[in-house]
XYZ file of C-alpha atoms in Angstrom:
696
model
C -2.842 46.959 -39.246
C -2.798 50.026 -37.003
C -5.936 50.108 -34.837
C -6.802 50.599 -31.173
C -9.890 48.399 -31.234
C -10.601 45.146 -33.064
C -14.127 43.789 -33.381
C -14.704 40.129 -34.311
C -18.208 38.940 -35.188
C -19.262 35.283 -35.437
C -22.287 34.801 -37.676
C -24.250 31.691 -36.675
C -26.983 29.826 -38.503
C -30.104 30.586 -36.484
C -32.269 27.846 -37.928
C -34.878 26.521 -35.532
C -33.396 23.021 -35.483
C -29.998 24.431 -34.451
C -31.080 26.626 -31.533
C -29.866 24.169 -28.867
C -26.469 23.867 -30.525
C -26.154 27.660 -30.745
C -27.007 28.064 -27.056
C -24.375 25.494 -26.109
C -21.805 27.196 -28.347
C -22.514 30.597 -26.791
C -22.213 29.130 -23.288
C -18.852 27.539 -24.116
C -17.679 30.745 -25.756
C -18.567 32.741 -22.640
C -16.687 30.370 -20.355
C -13.628 30.413 -22.625
C -13.522 34.208 -22.971
C -14.009 34.767 -19.244
C -10.973 32.558 -18.674
C -9.006 34.549 -21.254
C -9.943 37.820 -19.547
C -8.310 36.536 -16.373
C -5.229 35.175 -18.158
C -4.589 37.854 -20.812
C -4.416 40.901 -18.569
C -2.505 42.832 -21.234
C -5.644 42.834 -23.426
C -8.914 44.618 -22.744
C -11.339 41.907 -23.862
C -15.097 42.478 -23.904
C -17.770 40.338 -25.530
C -21.468 39.701 -25.833
C -23.883 37.268 -27.486
C -27.568 37.012 -28.268
C -28.308 35.265 -24.989
C -25.851 37.239 -22.834
C -28.210 40.009 -21.712
C -30.993 37.582 -20.835
C -28.579 35.360 -18.896
C -27.164 38.279 -16.931
C -30.619 39.636 -16.076
C -31.585 36.171 -14.883
C -28.396 36.006 -12.809
C -29.138 39.421 -11.312
C -32.657 38.326 -10.393
C -31.347 35.237 -8.627
C -28.618 37.243 -6.916
C -31.226 39.629 -5.472
C -33.607 36.895 -4.302
C -32.131 37.087 -0.796
C -32.638 40.867 -0.750
C -36.255 40.508 -1.859
C -36.957 37.764 0.690
C -35.354 39.862 3.442
C -37.535 42.789 2.380
C -40.737 40.794 2.815
C -39.543 39.143 6.042
C -38.929 42.563 7.602
C -42.387 43.726 6.529
C -43.985 40.619 8.045
C -42.032 41.026 11.293
C -43.037 44.677 11.498
C -46.713 43.859 11.053
C -46.599 41.203 13.749
C -44.715 43.443 16.170
C -46.754 46.648 15.786
C -50.298 45.442 15.155
C -51.255 45.513 18.846
C -51.297 48.323 21.414
C -48.418 49.443 23.587
C -48.273 49.081 27.365
C -45.856 50.122 30.069
C -45.628 46.644 31.658
C -44.274 43.484 30.051
C -47.408 41.474 30.827
C -49.550 44.295 29.453
C -47.542 44.327 26.212
C -48.050 40.589 25.742
C -51.734 40.906 26.601
C -52.422 43.631 24.063
C -49.950 42.504 21.391
C -51.229 40.820 18.219
C -48.234 38.878 16.955
C -50.155 35.714 16.120
C -52.963 37.749 14.586
C -50.407 39.650 12.513
C -48.929 36.383 11.302
C -52.424 35.302 10.298
C -52.929 38.525 8.342
C -49.593 38.059 6.594
C -50.455 34.442 5.723
C -53.698 35.666 4.155
C -51.682 38.089 2.011
C -49.381 35.245 0.924
C -52.357 33.016 0.097
C -53.833 35.823 -2.012
C -50.622 36.284 -3.981
C -50.057 32.553 -4.480
C -53.689 32.079 -5.533
C -53.366 34.794 -8.169
C -50.141 33.291 -9.493
C -51.724 29.835 -9.540
C -54.847 30.927 -11.424
C -52.920 32.941 -14.018
C -50.341 30.154 -14.458
C -53.166 27.671 -15.006
C -54.507 30.059 -17.653
C -51.104 30.042 -19.371
C -49.893 33.503 -18.334
C -46.192 33.769 -17.416
C -45.024 34.805 -13.934
C -42.755 37.732 -14.746
C -40.438 39.784 -12.556
C -43.046 42.557 -12.541
C -45.706 40.258 -11.125
C -43.479 38.584 -8.541
C -42.171 41.893 -7.169
C -45.118 44.300 -7.579
C -48.154 42.152 -6.726
C -46.962 41.266 -3.178
C -46.199 44.946 -2.607
C -49.724 45.925 -3.682
C -51.504 43.193 -1.714
C -49.386 43.913 1.362
C -50.359 47.582 1.120
C -54.068 46.825 0.760
C -54.161 43.797 3.063
C -52.125 45.321 5.880
C -54.172 48.519 5.743
C -57.422 46.576 6.150
C -55.880 44.483 8.944
C -54.789 47.596 10.855
C -58.155 49.283 10.309
C -60.083 46.249 11.644
C -57.761 45.679 14.588
C -57.738 49.351 15.559
C -61.524 49.435 15.197
C -61.781 46.596 17.715
C -59.243 48.241 20.022
C -61.163 51.514 19.908
C -64.350 49.769 21.048
C -62.544 47.698 23.708
C -60.723 50.732 25.104
C -64.016 52.601 25.307
C -65.559 49.789 27.319
C -62.530 49.665 29.633
C -62.664 53.425 30.098
C -66.368 53.218 30.999
C -65.699 50.385 33.427
C -67.762 47.823 31.547
C -67.128 44.120 32.051
C -65.419 42.295 29.187
C -66.198 38.609 28.723
C -66.946 36.111 25.960
C -70.492 37.365 25.728
C -69.509 40.788 24.385
C -67.056 39.510 21.768
C -69.682 39.050 19.053
C -71.097 42.513 19.698
C -67.643 44.091 19.494
C -66.900 42.359 16.174
C -70.313 43.385 14.822
C -69.824 47.011 15.851
C -66.359 47.050 14.274
C -67.635 45.615 10.983
C -70.472 48.106 10.892
C -67.917 50.867 11.358
C -65.088 49.836 8.995
C -66.505 47.294 6.540
C -68.047 49.915 4.185
C -64.612 51.504 3.765
C -63.065 48.094 3.045
C -65.697 47.345 0.399
C -65.259 50.789 -1.134
C -61.462 50.644 -1.453
C -61.276 46.973 -2.475
C -64.022 47.184 -5.097
C -62.586 50.407 -6.548
C -59.213 48.721 -6.952
C -60.592 45.472 -8.368
C -62.714 47.230 -10.987
C -59.878 49.602 -11.904
C -57.329 46.814 -12.372
C -59.843 44.568 -14.155
C -60.367 47.330 -16.724
C -56.584 47.699 -16.915
C -56.460 44.186 -18.391
C -57.922 45.689 -21.589
C -54.465 47.143 -22.288
C -52.606 45.975 -25.390
C -49.318 45.658 -23.471
C -48.769 42.069 -22.236
C -46.907 43.194 -19.107
C -49.782 45.480 -18.096
C -52.356 42.777 -18.879
C -50.458 40.244 -16.790
C -50.189 42.656 -13.878
C -53.878 43.584 -14.107
C -55.031 39.947 -14.118
C -52.878 39.043 -11.125
C -53.790 42.194 -9.197
C -57.530 41.703 -9.712
C -57.480 38.057 -8.630
C -55.178 38.713 -5.659
C -57.329 41.632 -4.458
C -60.491 39.527 -4.744
C -59.014 36.589 -2.817
C -57.541 38.938 -0.212
C -60.893 40.668 0.338
C -62.791 37.388 0.656
C -60.276 35.927 3.120
C -60.159 39.088 5.219
C -63.951 39.215 5.314
C -64.170 35.628 6.542
C -60.996 33.937 7.756
C -59.400 37.007 9.327
C -62.615 37.822 11.178
C -62.462 34.362 12.747
C -58.844 34.938 13.757
C -59.749 38.366 15.122
C -62.612 36.897 17.160
C -60.328 34.212 18.609
C -57.728 36.846 19.517
C -60.381 39.046 21.120
C -61.625 36.110 23.190
C -58.039 35.545 24.330
C -57.731 39.157 25.379
C -61.040 39.383 27.306
C -60.004 36.219 29.154
C -56.788 38.059 30.056
C -54.508 35.525 28.315
C -51.160 36.634 26.927
C -50.400 36.593 23.210
C -48.223 33.563 22.283
C -48.444 32.467 25.954
C -52.106 31.624 26.226
C -51.638 29.641 29.437
C -50.540 32.783 31.316
C -53.047 35.412 32.449
C -52.558 39.095 33.292
C -54.668 41.979 34.533
C -56.591 43.778 31.806
C -55.739 47.474 31.714
C -56.223 50.213 29.171
C -53.171 50.180 26.884
C -51.084 53.144 25.853
C -51.435 54.724 22.437
C -49.004 53.830 19.698
C -46.622 56.499 18.376
C -48.609 57.114 15.176
C -51.919 57.506 17.044
C -50.270 59.706 19.673
C -48.691 61.931 17.013
C -51.826 62.265 14.880
C -54.281 62.769 17.744
C -52.233 65.180 19.833
C -50.233 67.082 17.242
C -50.965 66.648 13.533
C -54.781 66.854 13.648
C -54.658 69.886 15.940
C -51.962 71.610 13.879
C -53.666 71.133 10.492
C -56.985 72.481 11.768
C -55.624 75.111 14.170
C -56.741 77.933 11.875
C -57.757 78.457 8.279
C -54.425 79.972 7.286
C -52.515 76.784 8.042
C -55.061 74.809 6.056
C -54.806 77.288 3.191
C -51.004 76.982 3.128
C -51.289 73.178 2.975
C -53.729 73.324 0.057
C -51.647 75.912 -1.813
C -48.480 73.852 -1.330
C -50.046 70.689 -2.743
C -51.657 72.630 -5.610
C -48.306 74.180 -6.554
C -46.490 70.854 -6.155
C -48.953 69.066 -8.443
C -48.883 71.909 -10.985
C -45.078 71.799 -11.106
C -45.113 68.028 -11.627
C -47.749 68.394 -14.343
C -45.403 70.720 -16.223
C -42.582 68.160 -15.933
C -44.540 65.232 -17.419
C -43.699 66.056 -21.096
C -40.006 65.736 -20.159
C -40.440 62.135 -19.012
C -37.871 59.959 -20.779
C -38.751 56.705 -22.515
C -36.770 53.480 -22.480
C -34.766 51.144 -20.310
C -30.991 51.145 -20.552
C -29.561 47.607 -20.889
C -26.890 48.400 -18.290
C -29.577 49.215 -15.732
C -30.771 45.613 -15.691
C -27.293 44.189 -15.147
C -25.606 43.311 -11.854
C -22.729 45.551 -10.861
C -20.175 42.780 -11.514
C -21.446 41.836 -14.989
C -18.919 41.343 -17.774
C -21.374 43.026 -20.158
C -20.844 46.414 -18.529
C -17.365 46.590 -20.060
C -18.757 45.501 -23.429
C -21.394 48.251 -23.498
C -18.838 50.834 -22.393
C -16.548 49.927 -25.303
C -19.439 49.807 -27.774
C -20.649 53.271 -26.781
C -17.190 54.890 -26.798
C -15.085 53.160 -29.469
C -17.503 51.841 -32.098
C -18.460 53.886 -35.128
C -21.268 51.649 -36.307
C -24.313 50.238 -34.579
C -26.579 47.206 -34.931
C -27.250 45.748 -38.343
C -30.633 46.158 -39.976
C -32.521 44.494 -42.820
C -34.997 45.690 -45.397
C -37.088 42.661 -46.314
C -39.069 42.909 -49.526
C -41.732 40.844 -51.225
C -44.229 41.323 -54.051
C -47.355 43.333 -53.311
C -49.596 40.875 -55.181
C -47.923 37.669 -54.018
C -46.246 36.909 -57.351
C -42.583 36.069 -57.842
C -40.100 38.906 -58.464
C -37.230 39.514 -60.818
C -34.364 40.588 -58.573
C -32.861 42.548 -61.471
C -36.004 44.677 -61.771
C -35.137 48.376 -61.888
C -37.445 49.040 -58.941
C -35.513 46.652 -56.682
C -31.845 46.555 -57.624
C -31.796 49.763 -59.653
C -28.091 49.570 -60.515
C -28.082 48.500 -64.167
C -30.459 51.314 -65.114
C -30.290 53.918 -62.363
C -33.638 54.399 -60.640
C -33.615 56.829 -57.678
C -36.782 55.223 -56.277
C -35.437 51.675 -56.238
C -35.046 50.001 -52.883
C -31.251 49.934 -53.021
C -30.929 53.576 -54.164
C -33.363 54.746 -51.466
C -31.335 52.934 -48.806
C -28.143 54.581 -49.988
C -29.795 58.008 -50.118
C -31.081 57.834 -46.564
C -27.797 56.408 -45.342
C -26.196 59.701 -46.352
C -29.026 61.969 -45.107
C -28.606 64.124 -41.985
C -32.322 63.719 -41.260
C -31.767 60.010 -40.715
C -28.678 60.279 -38.539
C -29.089 56.819 -37.021
C -29.102 54.995 -40.369
C -25.593 54.465 -41.646
C -23.966 52.383 -44.370
C -24.526 52.523 -48.111
C -27.232 49.910 -48.320
C -25.138 46.785 -48.660
C -26.844 44.047 -50.659
C -26.036 40.555 -51.784
C -26.625 41.778 -55.361
C -23.812 44.333 -55.079
C -21.490 41.780 -53.492
C -22.360 39.344 -56.277
C -22.085 41.672 -59.287
C -19.211 43.918 -58.225
C -17.240 41.421 -56.181
C -17.690 37.706 -56.640
C -18.557 37.704 -60.336
C -15.663 40.030 -61.231
C -13.062 38.009 -59.324
C -11.381 35.383 -61.462
C -10.858 32.957 -58.583
C -14.541 32.779 -57.610
C -16.900 31.720 -60.381
C -15.799 28.373 -61.902
C -17.972 25.678 -63.344
C -17.989 22.361 -65.112
C -21.105 22.569 -67.226
C -24.052 22.861 -64.840
C -21.928 22.099 -61.783
C -20.355 24.834 -59.644
C -16.700 24.380 -58.695
C -15.984 25.962 -55.334
C -12.448 27.083 -54.510
C -12.506 24.963 -51.344
C -12.531 21.819 -53.527
C -10.382 20.484 -56.353
C -11.185 22.321 -59.598
C -9.859 19.738 -62.013
C -11.939 19.808 -65.173
C -13.465 23.207 -64.310
C -13.179 26.542 -66.099
C -13.944 30.193 -65.388
C -17.610 31.087 -65.835
C -18.605 32.821 -69.046
C -19.817 36.368 -68.358
C -20.618 37.776 -71.798
C -24.232 38.064 -72.884
C -25.518 36.171 -69.877
C -29.111 35.052 -70.133
C -31.573 35.507 -67.293
C -31.276 31.816 -66.411
C -27.452 32.101 -66.304
C -27.567 35.152 -64.047
C -29.802 33.369 -61.554
C -27.661 30.235 -61.707
C -24.529 32.240 -60.928
C -26.374 34.094 -58.150
C -27.336 30.838 -56.460
C -23.756 29.592 -56.794
C -22.536 32.793 -55.142
C -24.923 32.416 -52.205
C -23.815 28.818 -51.659
C -20.060 29.514 -52.079
C -18.082 29.126 -48.835
C -15.287 31.753 -48.737
C -11.683 30.756 -48.183
C -9.719 32.622 -45.543
C -6.184 31.426 -46.362
C -5.779 33.714 -49.375
C -5.384 30.853 -51.849
C -8.890 30.885 -53.275
C -12.085 32.917 -53.434
C -12.649 34.957 -50.271
C -15.836 36.644 -51.526
C -18.260 33.737 -51.386
C -21.671 34.619 -49.991
C -22.496 31.488 -47.988
C -21.603 33.089 -44.652
C -23.006 36.572 -45.139
C -25.844 36.112 -47.627
C -27.066 32.516 -47.457
C -30.507 33.601 -46.188
C -30.850 36.803 -48.183
C -33.011 35.470 -50.996
C -35.788 32.908 -51.330
C -35.784 31.664 -54.924
C -38.945 30.784 -56.801
C -39.885 27.405 -58.209
C -38.439 28.223 -61.621
C -35.094 29.374 -60.182
C -35.332 32.501 -62.350
C -37.101 34.661 -59.771
C -37.304 35.291 -56.045
C -40.259 35.094 -53.695
C -38.688 37.450 -51.154
C -35.317 38.931 -50.287
C -33.528 41.352 -48.060
C -30.932 44.088 -48.354
C -28.761 44.900 -45.358
C -27.616 48.141 -43.800
C -26.702 49.292 -40.310
C -27.580 51.850 -37.687
C -25.243 54.421 -36.236
C -23.834 54.129 -32.726
C -26.811 53.728 -30.376
C -25.654 54.597 -26.867
C -28.997 55.049 -25.095
C -32.589 53.865 -25.212
C -33.728 57.120 -26.799
C -31.301 56.487 -29.675
C -32.639 52.961 -30.141
C -36.207 54.280 -30.224
C -35.335 57.004 -32.738
C -33.302 54.613 -34.921
C -36.209 52.209 -35.202
C -38.618 55.039 -36.063
C -36.264 56.293 -38.796
C -35.963 52.813 -40.313
C -39.750 52.426 -40.372
C -40.061 55.837 -42.020
C -37.569 54.786 -44.672
C -39.634 51.663 -45.384
C -42.773 53.815 -45.655
C -40.977 56.049 -48.155
C -40.102 53.078 -50.352
C -43.612 51.660 -50.135
C -45.109 55.005 -51.119
C -42.969 55.288 -54.274
C -42.590 51.653 -55.324
C -45.682 49.947 -56.684
C -43.940 46.606 -57.188
C -42.705 45.583 -53.771
C -43.671 45.891 -50.121
C -40.786 46.551 -47.730
C -40.391 45.866 -44.026
C -37.561 47.229 -41.873
C -36.194 44.934 -39.170
C -33.375 44.689 -36.667
C -32.919 42.465 -33.640
C -33.868 45.169 -31.138
C -37.060 46.319 -32.922
C -39.528 43.962 -31.140
C -38.517 45.228 -27.707
C -38.623 48.922 -28.617
C -41.947 48.599 -30.419
C -43.690 49.117 -27.077
C -42.559 52.750 -27.038
C -44.710 53.549 -30.065
C -47.800 53.283 -27.879
C -46.574 53.395 -24.290
C -47.571 57.039 -23.736
C -51.059 56.353 -25.076
C -51.243 53.164 -22.999
C -50.278 55.090 -19.878
C -52.850 57.820 -20.494
C -55.645 55.372 -21.334
C -54.933 53.106 -18.359
C -54.743 55.990 -15.906
C -57.952 57.543 -17.212
C -59.787 54.201 -17.130
C -58.637 53.287 -13.617
C -59.344 56.746 -12.175
C -62.783 56.980 -13.811
C -63.600 53.449 -12.646
C -62.617 54.495 -9.126
C -64.935 57.499 -9.351
C -67.899 55.466 -10.610
C -67.551 52.713 -8.016
C -67.045 55.257 -5.233
C -70.160 57.114 -6.393
C -72.256 53.939 -6.233
C -70.943 52.752 -2.873
C -71.109 56.189 -1.244
C -74.807 56.523 -2.049
C -74.271 58.725 -5.113
C -72.377 61.222 -3.010
C -70.675 62.968 -5.917
C -68.872 65.357 -3.627
C -67.095 62.560 -1.737
C -66.405 60.611 -4.936
C -64.798 63.657 -6.541
C -62.549 64.048 -3.488
C -61.341 60.455 -3.949
C -60.785 60.967 -7.683
C -58.959 64.264 -7.174
C -56.573 62.783 -4.592
C -55.838 59.726 -6.744
C -55.234 61.922 -9.795
C -52.875 64.187 -7.875
C -50.885 61.180 -6.627
C -50.535 59.862 -10.194
C -49.513 63.275 -11.588
C -47.015 63.870 -8.790
C -45.489 60.425 -9.299
C -45.033 61.019 -13.042
C -43.455 64.410 -12.396
C -41.213 62.935 -9.712
C -39.945 60.384 -12.230
C -38.359 63.241 -14.208
C -36.127 64.593 -11.431
C -35.520 61.113 -9.991
C -34.275 60.022 -13.442
C -36.769 57.156 -13.743
C -37.693 56.499 -17.404
C -41.109 55.392 -18.617
C -41.224 51.739 -19.646
C -43.275 48.638 -18.880
C -41.879 48.446 -15.330
C -42.588 52.060 -14.410
C -45.993 51.974 -16.163
C -47.076 49.083 -13.941
C -45.712 50.926 -10.903
C -47.761 53.990 -11.860
C -50.885 51.829 -11.926
C -49.780 50.481 -8.544
C -49.647 54.049 -7.231
C -53.287 54.475 -8.246
C -54.239 51.364 -6.280
C -52.412 52.504 -3.137
C -53.786 56.049 -3.444
C -57.308 54.609 -3.681
C -56.688 52.543 -0.544
C -55.566 55.606 1.403
C -58.056 58.171 0.158
C -61.156 55.941 0.109
C -60.745 55.089 3.800
C -60.320 58.737 4.779
C -63.342 59.832 2.720
C -65.488 56.972 4.034
C -64.602 57.939 7.629
C -65.497 61.534 6.795
C -68.919 60.641 5.359
C -69.953 58.458 8.337
C -68.515 60.737 11.027
C -71.035 61.783 13.690
C -69.471 65.229 13.984
C -71.481 68.148 12.613
C -69.146 70.647 10.956
C -66.756 70.042 8.056
C -63.640 70.747 10.102
C -64.728 68.484 12.948
C -65.625 65.684 10.530
C -62.297 65.994 8.718
C -60.370 65.983 11.997
C -62.340 62.957 13.214
C -61.657 61.101 9.944
C -57.929 61.803 10.255
C -57.817 60.645 13.879
C -59.809 57.471 13.193
C -58.101 56.376 9.955
C -54.768 58.192 9.865
C -52.944 55.977 12.403
C -53.814 52.827 10.433
C -52.458 54.426 7.256
C -49.214 55.623 8.855
C -48.411 52.673 11.109
C -49.969 50.147 8.745
C -49.158 50.692 5.101
C -46.636 53.526 5.234
C -44.252 52.087 7.806
C -44.693 48.504 6.591
C -43.754 49.476 3.041
C -40.960 51.742 4.257
C -39.363 48.913 6.238
C -39.475 46.577 3.225
C -38.511 49.072 0.537
C -35.401 50.434 2.253
C -33.776 46.990 2.056
C -34.059 47.044 -1.747
C -31.522 49.889 -1.848
C -28.868 47.218 -1.254
C -29.842 45.222 -4.363
C -27.041 44.446 -6.823
C -29.137 45.275 -9.873
C -29.912 48.884 -10.725
C -33.274 47.599 -11.927
C -34.327 46.947 -8.326
C -32.705 50.101 -6.990
C -34.411 52.403 -9.507
C -37.794 50.816 -10.187
C -38.465 49.163 -6.842
C -36.560 51.010 -4.122
C -36.585 54.525 -5.569
C -40.019 54.339 -7.160
C -41.790 52.387 -4.392
C -40.350 54.718 -1.771
C -41.617 57.758 -3.693
C -45.062 56.211 -4.223
C -45.288 55.474 -0.513
C -44.307 59.005 0.511
C -46.591 60.746 -1.989
C -49.664 58.641 -1.198
C -49.223 59.059 2.571
C -48.691 62.810 2.220
C -51.828 63.259 0.130
C -53.952 61.040 2.375
C -52.788 62.383 5.747
C -52.079 66.044 4.961
C -53.921 67.134 1.831
C -57.170 65.150 1.846
C -58.329 65.906 5.437
C -57.600 69.608 4.953
C -59.377 69.595 1.574
C -62.402 67.884 3.144
C -62.340 70.427 5.973
C -62.479 73.254 3.425
C -64.818 71.840 0.800
C -66.402 68.719 2.287
C -70.108 68.476 3.019
C -71.537 69.402 6.405
C -73.750 66.873 8.167
C -77.386 67.360 7.268
């Protein structure tokens, strides 16, 4: 044999009672072949099994646990370190720092996430990779933003009292907390309720991954809001009492002189530079609006070019043995995964396998199942369906039955070539009755082939043992299947197209064959079925969540349609820009990226709702002054709170071993963060300054 590549396939009996044995066999096979790869360096050995991809994805997830934990630890440390104000002296820094308060806010976020996982697990929903990675990111974004807004609201009031020379003592603590809640609590209710309603409606999706995410997000947001409205207020009050008594953070026994703290870098930048630059003159504002309009329009044009799928290699760690296997499959193979066309009677009755509408070989029928399979296997329109429609009937009639060493019997007993054939004779093949044909067919399916060349090598027990379910009379079948194969499928788009072509072939048979009903199936079909509806699911979920945001914002803003439309427009632009960005960042659309797109809506709502709420309650008179005031009051919390917190955590994910984390969590989270901050800090204030309502 002269060949550069040899493929060996082991066909295993996948009966339910043998699953454990198969899993053990595959594990032992993997260990043996990995040893051979190290020993036989002269051979390029690559292999895979049914459980290999799942095992490697699981290994990649465990290998990146440290990276994920480090990501969240850095975010928690950042929150604790930057929540307070800055001061030039060491004692002043400790007096105005909020490390313990930040830890309390982080613990509340953790409780919210764990509560959501606990409730959904109690309800029987699985805790998937999407939930474990995305939900903490969402709740951190929302929770940290609210924490920064409340803390900075308190600091703004305290600094005002210090600047006016007022005395700070325990007696003013309650008034400060009350004033802060009156100022910021409406924005918290607005953003939290918008997100909860939007994600609750997202649970109506037909995709399990989206449903699971929506359930967890809704519960986590609810718990987070309740805890921040109660427990965090208590912690904030205790911390404020510490500060007015001039006690240092983490060193409560030590006192220091209370002075007005310095501004943080984000507040300094926004107050002194960004807010003045954006509203310096109308031309700068116009350029900002035109830029964002053009950017969103360009991304809208790119959306139809968004790719579907998830490459198997993307989910694997960089040191996976499967990477070599997929490389060889995509470059050296000339045939792809096997496929089956399962048929059964339309009316539930038993079938004659020799019927011209099924087998179609004895009396040629172009509309028979077997002939249709062969026709499409040679059609250029169906490029991903290859093979000539192999069937157990062809192997039986043209192979096993015509080979003298195969069909032997002793009366009603079949004599297999793997046993002694004393007293047996070759089967009679002339003028076979229907009963004889079916008897021989069952013998063929049960015949174990010999591989030593001394007997029958064409027995069907290995290849066709499950290809027919015989009726009670043994002269008919209840159901059966014919086999074929796909062409080489080297990308997700090919897998999606191959499945669609197979389903179209089955529809063609069903349209022209009144006897049987045919189903096309291959092992990868269940996974790629999601791409039949994923575009519709994305559109429906985005429309529902954005409309829900608009309705809730309208109710909570006192039916201020103008402000509600500003929130909806900003959220829509963030979603459109993220989808367009996925095209040039080479991020395909699948269950992971769909959930991340819904996440972008939640974060955009958090950003934009707070800005719009600050704009509507601003005491300034003109649009420009109100927009500038809203940016100064809320912008620092957005930048130093959510943006920098997420940035610190997301950057670490770039070091993950799995491309799954690098693409869908580092690359996509980073882009979501940048787009939402840009729209909230640059676009929305300028848009409100141009088109917002003046104070009445």
